[in-house]
CSV table of C-alpha atoms and ligand atoms in Angstrom, one decimal:
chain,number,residue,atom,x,y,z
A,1,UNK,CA,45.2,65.0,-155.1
A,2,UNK,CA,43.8,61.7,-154.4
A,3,UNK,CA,45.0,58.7,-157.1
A,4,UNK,CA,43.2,56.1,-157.3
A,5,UNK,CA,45.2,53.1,-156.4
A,6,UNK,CA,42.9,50.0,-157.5
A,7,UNK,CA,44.4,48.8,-161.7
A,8,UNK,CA,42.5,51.1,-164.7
A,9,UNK,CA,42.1,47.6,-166.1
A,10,UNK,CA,39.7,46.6,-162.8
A,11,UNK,CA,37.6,49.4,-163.7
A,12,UNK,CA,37.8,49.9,-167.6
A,13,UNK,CA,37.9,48.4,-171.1
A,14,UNK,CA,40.0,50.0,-173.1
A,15,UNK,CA,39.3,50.3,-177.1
A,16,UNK,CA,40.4,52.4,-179.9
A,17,UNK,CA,42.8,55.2,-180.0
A,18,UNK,CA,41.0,58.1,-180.8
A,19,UNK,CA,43.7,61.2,-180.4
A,20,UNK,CA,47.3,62.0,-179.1
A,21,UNK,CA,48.7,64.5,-177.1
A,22,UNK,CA,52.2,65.4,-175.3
A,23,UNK,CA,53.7,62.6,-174.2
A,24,UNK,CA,50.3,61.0,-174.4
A,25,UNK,CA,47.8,58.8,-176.0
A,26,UNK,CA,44.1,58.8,-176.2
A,27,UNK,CA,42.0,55.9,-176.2
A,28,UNK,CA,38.5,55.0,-176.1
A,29,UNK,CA,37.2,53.0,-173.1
A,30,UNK,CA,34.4,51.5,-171.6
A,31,UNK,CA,33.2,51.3,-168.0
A,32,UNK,CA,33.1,47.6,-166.9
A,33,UNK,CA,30.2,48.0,-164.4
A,34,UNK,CA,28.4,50.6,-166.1
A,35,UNK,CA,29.0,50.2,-169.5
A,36,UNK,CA,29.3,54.2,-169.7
A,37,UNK,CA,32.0,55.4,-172.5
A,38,UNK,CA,34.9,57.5,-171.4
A,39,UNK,CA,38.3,58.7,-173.2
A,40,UNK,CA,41.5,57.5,-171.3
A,41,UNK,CA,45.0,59.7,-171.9
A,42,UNK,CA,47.9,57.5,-170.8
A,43,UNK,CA,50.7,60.2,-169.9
A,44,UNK,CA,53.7,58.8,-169.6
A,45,UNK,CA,55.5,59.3,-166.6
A,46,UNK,CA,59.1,61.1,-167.5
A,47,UNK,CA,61.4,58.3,-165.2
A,48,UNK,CA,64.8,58.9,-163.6
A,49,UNK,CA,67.3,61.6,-165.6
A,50,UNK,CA,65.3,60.9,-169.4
A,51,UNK,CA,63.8,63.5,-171.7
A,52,UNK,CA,61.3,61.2,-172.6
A,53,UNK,CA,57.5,62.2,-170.9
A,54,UNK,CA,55.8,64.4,-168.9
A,55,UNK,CA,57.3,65.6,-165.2
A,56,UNK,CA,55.0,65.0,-162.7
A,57,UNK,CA,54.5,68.5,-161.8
A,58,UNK,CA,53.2,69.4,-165.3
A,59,UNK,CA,50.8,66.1,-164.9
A,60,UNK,CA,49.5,67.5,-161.5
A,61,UNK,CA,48.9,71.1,-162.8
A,62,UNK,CA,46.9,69.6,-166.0
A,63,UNK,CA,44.8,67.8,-163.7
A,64,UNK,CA,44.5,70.3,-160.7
A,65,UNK,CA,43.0,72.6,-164.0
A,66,UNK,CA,40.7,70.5,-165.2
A,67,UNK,CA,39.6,70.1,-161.9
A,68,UNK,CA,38.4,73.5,-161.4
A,69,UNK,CA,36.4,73.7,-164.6
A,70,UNK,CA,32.9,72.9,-165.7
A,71,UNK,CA,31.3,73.8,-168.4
A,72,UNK,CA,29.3,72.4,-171.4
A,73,UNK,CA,31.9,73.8,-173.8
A,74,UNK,CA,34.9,72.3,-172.2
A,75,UNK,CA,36.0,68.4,-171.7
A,76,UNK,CA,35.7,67.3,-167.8
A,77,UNK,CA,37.7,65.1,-166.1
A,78,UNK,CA,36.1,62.2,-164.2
A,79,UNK,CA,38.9,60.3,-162.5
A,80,UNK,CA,42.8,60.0,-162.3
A,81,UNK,CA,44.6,56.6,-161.7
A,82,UNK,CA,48.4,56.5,-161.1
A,83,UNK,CA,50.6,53.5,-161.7
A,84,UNK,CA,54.2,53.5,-161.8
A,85,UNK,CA,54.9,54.4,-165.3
A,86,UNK,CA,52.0,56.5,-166.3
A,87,UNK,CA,48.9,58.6,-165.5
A,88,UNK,CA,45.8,58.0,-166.2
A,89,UNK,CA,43.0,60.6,-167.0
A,90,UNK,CA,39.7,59.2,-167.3
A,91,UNK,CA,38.0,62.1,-169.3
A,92,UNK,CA,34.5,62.7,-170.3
A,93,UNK,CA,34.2,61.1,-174.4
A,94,UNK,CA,33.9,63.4,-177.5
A,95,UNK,CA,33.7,61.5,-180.1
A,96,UNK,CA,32.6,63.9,-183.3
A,97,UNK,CA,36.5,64.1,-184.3
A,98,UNK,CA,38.6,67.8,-184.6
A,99,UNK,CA,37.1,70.6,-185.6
A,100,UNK,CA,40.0,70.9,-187.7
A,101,UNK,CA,39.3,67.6,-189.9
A,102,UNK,CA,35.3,68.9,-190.4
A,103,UNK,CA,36.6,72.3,-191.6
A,104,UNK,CA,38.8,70.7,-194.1
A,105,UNK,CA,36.1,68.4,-195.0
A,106,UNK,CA,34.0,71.4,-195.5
A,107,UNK,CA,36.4,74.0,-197.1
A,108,UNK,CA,35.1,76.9,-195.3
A,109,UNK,CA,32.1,77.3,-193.5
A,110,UNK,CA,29.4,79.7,-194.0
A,111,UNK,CA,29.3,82.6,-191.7
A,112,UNK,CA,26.4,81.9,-189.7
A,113,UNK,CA,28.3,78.3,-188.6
A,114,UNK,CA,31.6,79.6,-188.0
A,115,UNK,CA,29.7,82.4,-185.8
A,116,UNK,CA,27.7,79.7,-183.7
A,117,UNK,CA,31.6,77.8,-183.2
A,118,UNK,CA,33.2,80.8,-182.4
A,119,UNK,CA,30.4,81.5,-179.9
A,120,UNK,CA,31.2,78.2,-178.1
A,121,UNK,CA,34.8,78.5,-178.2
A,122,UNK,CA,34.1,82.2,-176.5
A,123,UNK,CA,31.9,80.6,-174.2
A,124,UNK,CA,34.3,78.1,-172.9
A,125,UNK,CA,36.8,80.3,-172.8
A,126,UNK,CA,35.1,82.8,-170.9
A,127,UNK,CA,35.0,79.9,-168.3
A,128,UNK,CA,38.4,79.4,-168.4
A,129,UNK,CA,39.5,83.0,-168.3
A,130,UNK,CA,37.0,84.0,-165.1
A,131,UNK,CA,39.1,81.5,-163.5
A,132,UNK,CA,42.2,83.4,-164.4
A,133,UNK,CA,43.2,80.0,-166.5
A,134,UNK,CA,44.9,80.9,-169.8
A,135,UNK,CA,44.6,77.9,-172.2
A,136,UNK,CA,47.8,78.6,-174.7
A,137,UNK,CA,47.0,75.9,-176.9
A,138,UNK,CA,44.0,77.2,-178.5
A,139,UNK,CA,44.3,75.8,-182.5
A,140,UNK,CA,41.6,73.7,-184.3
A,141,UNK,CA,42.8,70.5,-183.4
A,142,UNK,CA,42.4,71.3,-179.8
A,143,UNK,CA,38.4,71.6,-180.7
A,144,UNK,CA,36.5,68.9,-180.9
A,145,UNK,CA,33.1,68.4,-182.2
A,146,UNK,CA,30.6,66.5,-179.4
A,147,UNK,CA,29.4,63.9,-182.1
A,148,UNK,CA,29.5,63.5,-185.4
A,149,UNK,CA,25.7,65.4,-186.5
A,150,UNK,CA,25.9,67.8,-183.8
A,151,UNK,CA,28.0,71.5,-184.2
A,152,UNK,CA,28.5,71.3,-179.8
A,153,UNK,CA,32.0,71.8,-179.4
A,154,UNK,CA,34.8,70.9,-177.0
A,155,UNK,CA,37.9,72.3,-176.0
A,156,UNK,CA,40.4,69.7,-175.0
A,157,UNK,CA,44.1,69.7,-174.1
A,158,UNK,CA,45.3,71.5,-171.4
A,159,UNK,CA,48.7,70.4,-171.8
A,160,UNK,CA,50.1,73.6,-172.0
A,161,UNK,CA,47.2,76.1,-169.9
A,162,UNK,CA,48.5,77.8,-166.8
A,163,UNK,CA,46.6,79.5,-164.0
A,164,UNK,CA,47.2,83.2,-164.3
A,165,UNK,CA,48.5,83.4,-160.3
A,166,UNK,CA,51.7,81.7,-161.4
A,167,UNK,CA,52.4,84.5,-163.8
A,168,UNK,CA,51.9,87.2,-160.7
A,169,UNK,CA,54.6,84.8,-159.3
A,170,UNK,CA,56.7,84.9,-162.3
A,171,UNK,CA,56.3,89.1,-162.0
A,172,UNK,CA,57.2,88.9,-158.1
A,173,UNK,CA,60.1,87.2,-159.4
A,174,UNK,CA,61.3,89.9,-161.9
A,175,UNK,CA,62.8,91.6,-159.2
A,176,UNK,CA,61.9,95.4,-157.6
A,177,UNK,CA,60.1,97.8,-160.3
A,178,UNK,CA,62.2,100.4,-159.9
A,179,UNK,CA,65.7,98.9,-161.0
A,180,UNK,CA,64.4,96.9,-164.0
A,181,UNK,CA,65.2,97.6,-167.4
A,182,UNK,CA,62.5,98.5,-169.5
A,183,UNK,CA,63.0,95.2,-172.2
A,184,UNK,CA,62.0,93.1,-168.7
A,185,UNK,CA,59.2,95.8,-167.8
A,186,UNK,CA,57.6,95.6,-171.5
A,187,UNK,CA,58.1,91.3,-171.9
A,188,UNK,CA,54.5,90.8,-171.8
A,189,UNK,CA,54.0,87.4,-169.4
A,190,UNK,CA,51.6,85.1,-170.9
A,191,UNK,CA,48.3,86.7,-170.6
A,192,UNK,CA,44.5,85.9,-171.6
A,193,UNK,CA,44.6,87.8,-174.5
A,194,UNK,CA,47.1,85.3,-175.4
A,195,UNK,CA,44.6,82.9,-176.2
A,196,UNK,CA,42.2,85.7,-178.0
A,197,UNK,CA,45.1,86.3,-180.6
A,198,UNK,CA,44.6,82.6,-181.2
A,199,UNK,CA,40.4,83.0,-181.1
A,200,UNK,CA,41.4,85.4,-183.9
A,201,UNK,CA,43.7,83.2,-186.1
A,202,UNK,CA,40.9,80.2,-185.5
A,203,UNK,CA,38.1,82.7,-186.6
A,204,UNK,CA,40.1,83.3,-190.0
A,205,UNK,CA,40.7,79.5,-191.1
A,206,UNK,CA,36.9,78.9,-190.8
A,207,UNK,CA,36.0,81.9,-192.7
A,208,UNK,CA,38.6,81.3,-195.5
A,209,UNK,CA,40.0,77.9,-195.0
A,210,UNK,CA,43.5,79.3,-195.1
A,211,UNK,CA,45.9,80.6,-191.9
A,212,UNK,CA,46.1,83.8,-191.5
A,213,UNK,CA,50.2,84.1,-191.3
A,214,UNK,CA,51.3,81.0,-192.2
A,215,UNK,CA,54.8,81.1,-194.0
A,216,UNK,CA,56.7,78.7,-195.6
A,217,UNK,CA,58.9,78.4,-192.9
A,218,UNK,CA,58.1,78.7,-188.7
A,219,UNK,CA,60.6,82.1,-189.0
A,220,UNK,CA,58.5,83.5,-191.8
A,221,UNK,CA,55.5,83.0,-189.8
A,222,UNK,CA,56.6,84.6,-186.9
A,223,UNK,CA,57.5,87.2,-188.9
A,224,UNK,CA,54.3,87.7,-190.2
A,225,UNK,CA,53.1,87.2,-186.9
A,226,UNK,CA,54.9,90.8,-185.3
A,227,UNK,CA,54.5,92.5,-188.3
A,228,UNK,CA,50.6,91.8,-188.1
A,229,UNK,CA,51.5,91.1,-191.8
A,230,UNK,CA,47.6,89.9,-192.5
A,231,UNK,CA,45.2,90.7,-195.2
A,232,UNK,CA,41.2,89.7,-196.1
A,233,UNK,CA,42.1,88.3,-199.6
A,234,UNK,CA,39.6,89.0,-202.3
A,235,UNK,CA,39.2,85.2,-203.1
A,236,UNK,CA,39.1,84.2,-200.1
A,237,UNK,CA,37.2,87.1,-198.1
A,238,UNK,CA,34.6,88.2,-200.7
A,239,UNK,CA,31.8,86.7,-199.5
A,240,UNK,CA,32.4,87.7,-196.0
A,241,UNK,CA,31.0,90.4,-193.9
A,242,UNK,CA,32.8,93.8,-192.8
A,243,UNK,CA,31.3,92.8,-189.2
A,244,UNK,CA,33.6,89.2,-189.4
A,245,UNK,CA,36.9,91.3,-191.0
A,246,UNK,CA,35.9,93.8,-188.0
A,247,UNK,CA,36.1,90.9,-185.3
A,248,UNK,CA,39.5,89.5,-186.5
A,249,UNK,CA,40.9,93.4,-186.7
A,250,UNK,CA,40.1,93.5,-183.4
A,251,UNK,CA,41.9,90.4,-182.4
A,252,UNK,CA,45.2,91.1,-184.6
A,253,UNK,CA,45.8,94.1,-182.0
A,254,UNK,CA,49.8,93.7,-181.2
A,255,UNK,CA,49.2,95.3,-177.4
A,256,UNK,CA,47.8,93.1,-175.7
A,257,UNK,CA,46.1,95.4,-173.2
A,258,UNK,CA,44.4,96.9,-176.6
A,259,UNK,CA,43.1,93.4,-178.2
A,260,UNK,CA,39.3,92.0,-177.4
A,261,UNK,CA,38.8,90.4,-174.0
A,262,UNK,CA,36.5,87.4,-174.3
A,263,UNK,CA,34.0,89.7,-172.9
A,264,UNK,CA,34.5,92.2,-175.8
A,265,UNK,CA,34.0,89.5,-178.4
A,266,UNK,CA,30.8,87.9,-176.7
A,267,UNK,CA,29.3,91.4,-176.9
A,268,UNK,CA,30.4,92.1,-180.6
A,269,UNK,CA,27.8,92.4,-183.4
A,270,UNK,CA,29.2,89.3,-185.6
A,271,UNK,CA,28.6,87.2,-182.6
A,272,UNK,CA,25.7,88.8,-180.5
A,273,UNK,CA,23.4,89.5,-183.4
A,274,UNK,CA,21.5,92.9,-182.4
A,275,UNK,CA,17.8,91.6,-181.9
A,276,UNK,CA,15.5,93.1,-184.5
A,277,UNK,CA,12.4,94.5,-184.2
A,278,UNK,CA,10.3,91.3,-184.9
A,279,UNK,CA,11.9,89.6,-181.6
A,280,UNK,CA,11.2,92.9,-179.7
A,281,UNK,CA,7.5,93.0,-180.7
A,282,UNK,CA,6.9,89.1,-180.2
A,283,UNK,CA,8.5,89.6,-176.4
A,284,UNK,CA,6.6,92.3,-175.2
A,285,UNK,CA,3.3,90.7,-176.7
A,286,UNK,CA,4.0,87.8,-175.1
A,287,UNK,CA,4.5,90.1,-171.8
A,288,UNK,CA,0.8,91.6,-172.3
A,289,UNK,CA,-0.6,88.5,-172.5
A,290,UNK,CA,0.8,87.3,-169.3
A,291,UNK,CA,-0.2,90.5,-167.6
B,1,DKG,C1,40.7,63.1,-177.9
B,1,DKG,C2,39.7,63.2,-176.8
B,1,DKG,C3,40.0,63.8,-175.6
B,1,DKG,C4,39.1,63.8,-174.6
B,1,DKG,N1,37.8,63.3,-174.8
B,1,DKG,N2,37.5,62.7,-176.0
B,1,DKG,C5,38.4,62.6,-177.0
């Protein structure tokens, strides 16, 4: 992948932090010739034997990612500069703050709201998973809104998101099928309906404004977490539809093979309302009139 090898400072003002990642920072900055508004992440470089930053190869595999996306629903990359002790990803600007901070803001949202997000969060992800890239990190802070009075949203981060062919590797590498014991047959790589489990647990927060199997320590939630142990709570759920509950059941599926695809959730009722009548009618009048 070609750096660029002319200073980030040449080409760009940098302003305000605006977010924070692995090993990284976020700021605002401004195009010197253009004036045009970009984010820049600074990832520092992990030097020599330290713990400290990101390995190259994860910086490379971030960036080789993004490059293979486009799509209104997920951040694009514009350029990459290299200096010695960091990277630089000069990213296309969201600036209407987490998802996360306008749900709490907000409590919960109503259902016709957290629909339309979940639609764009299905719609990016669609993107991603058509090009067999899983994003792993999908959680409201990952989600950003476009600006502050629009509901667009972005995904961000792909830190963590892997393109599925390395996990064929990682099979290729469990050795021949028939002498492996059956714990290694049944460990379930990392698959794309790793990230619909988390399109589940996102759908539940802006329904209710609570998480679904949050404990009140990380081993009580991941007990919850295999024991599917997850209700609708009166209080929280009684205003909410069976056709919502009926999307997240369908998430909360421990086999993954079982659980929605990203496919299977565009097409369900709480997110593809079923077009009524009315809409019928009005199209195929306005198909007489053309004929
Ligand atoms: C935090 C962030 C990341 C990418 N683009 N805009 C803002």
């Amino acid at each position: 992948s070609v750096f660029k090898l002319e200073s980030f400072e040449d080409n760009y003002e940098a302003g305000d932090d605006i977010g924070s990642g692995h090993f990284a920072v976020v700021r605002r900055c401004t195009h010197r010739k253009t004036g045009q508004a970009f984010a820049a992440k600074f990832i520092r470089k992990r030097r020599g034997g330290g713990r400290k930053g990101a390995k190259m190869e994860e910086i490379v595999k971030e960036i080789n990612i993004l490059r293979c996306i486009d799509h209104p629903n997920v951040i694009s990359l514009h350029e990459v500069y290299d200096t010695k002790m960091e990277v630089i990803l000069v990213l296309e600007l969201v600036s209407g703050g987490e998802l996360f901070e306008y749900i709490s803001e907000k409590e919960a949202l109503s259902e016709e709201e957290a629909s339309s997000f979940i639609k764009q969060i299905l719609e990016g992800v669609k993107h991603l998973h058509d090009n067999k890239i899983v994003h792993l990190d999908l959680k409201p802070e990952n989600i950003m809104l476009l600006n502050h009075n629009s509901t667009n949203i972005k995904l961000i981060d792909f830190g963590l998101a892997r393109r599925l062919t390395d996990q064929e590797d990682m099979r290729a590498m469990m050795g021949t099928a028939e002498f492996i014991a059956p714990e290694v047959v049944s460990y379930e790589p990392l698959s794309l309906a790793t990230d619909m489990w988390s399109i589940g647990v996102i759908t539940y927060i802006l329904l209710s404004g609570s998480s679904p199997f949050l404990g009140d320590s990380q081993q009580e939630t991941y007990h919850n977490i295999t024991a599917l142990n997850y209700e609708f709570d009166h209080d929280l759920f009684h205003n909410t539809s069976e056709l919502a509950q009926d999307f997240i059941d369908k998430l909360f599926i421990r086999n993954p093979r079982k659980r929605s695809t990203v496919h299977d959730c565009l097409n369900h009722p709480w997110i593809k309302p079923v077009e009524d009548k009315e809409a019928i009618a009005r199209r195929s009048a306005m198909i007489n009139i053309d004929n």
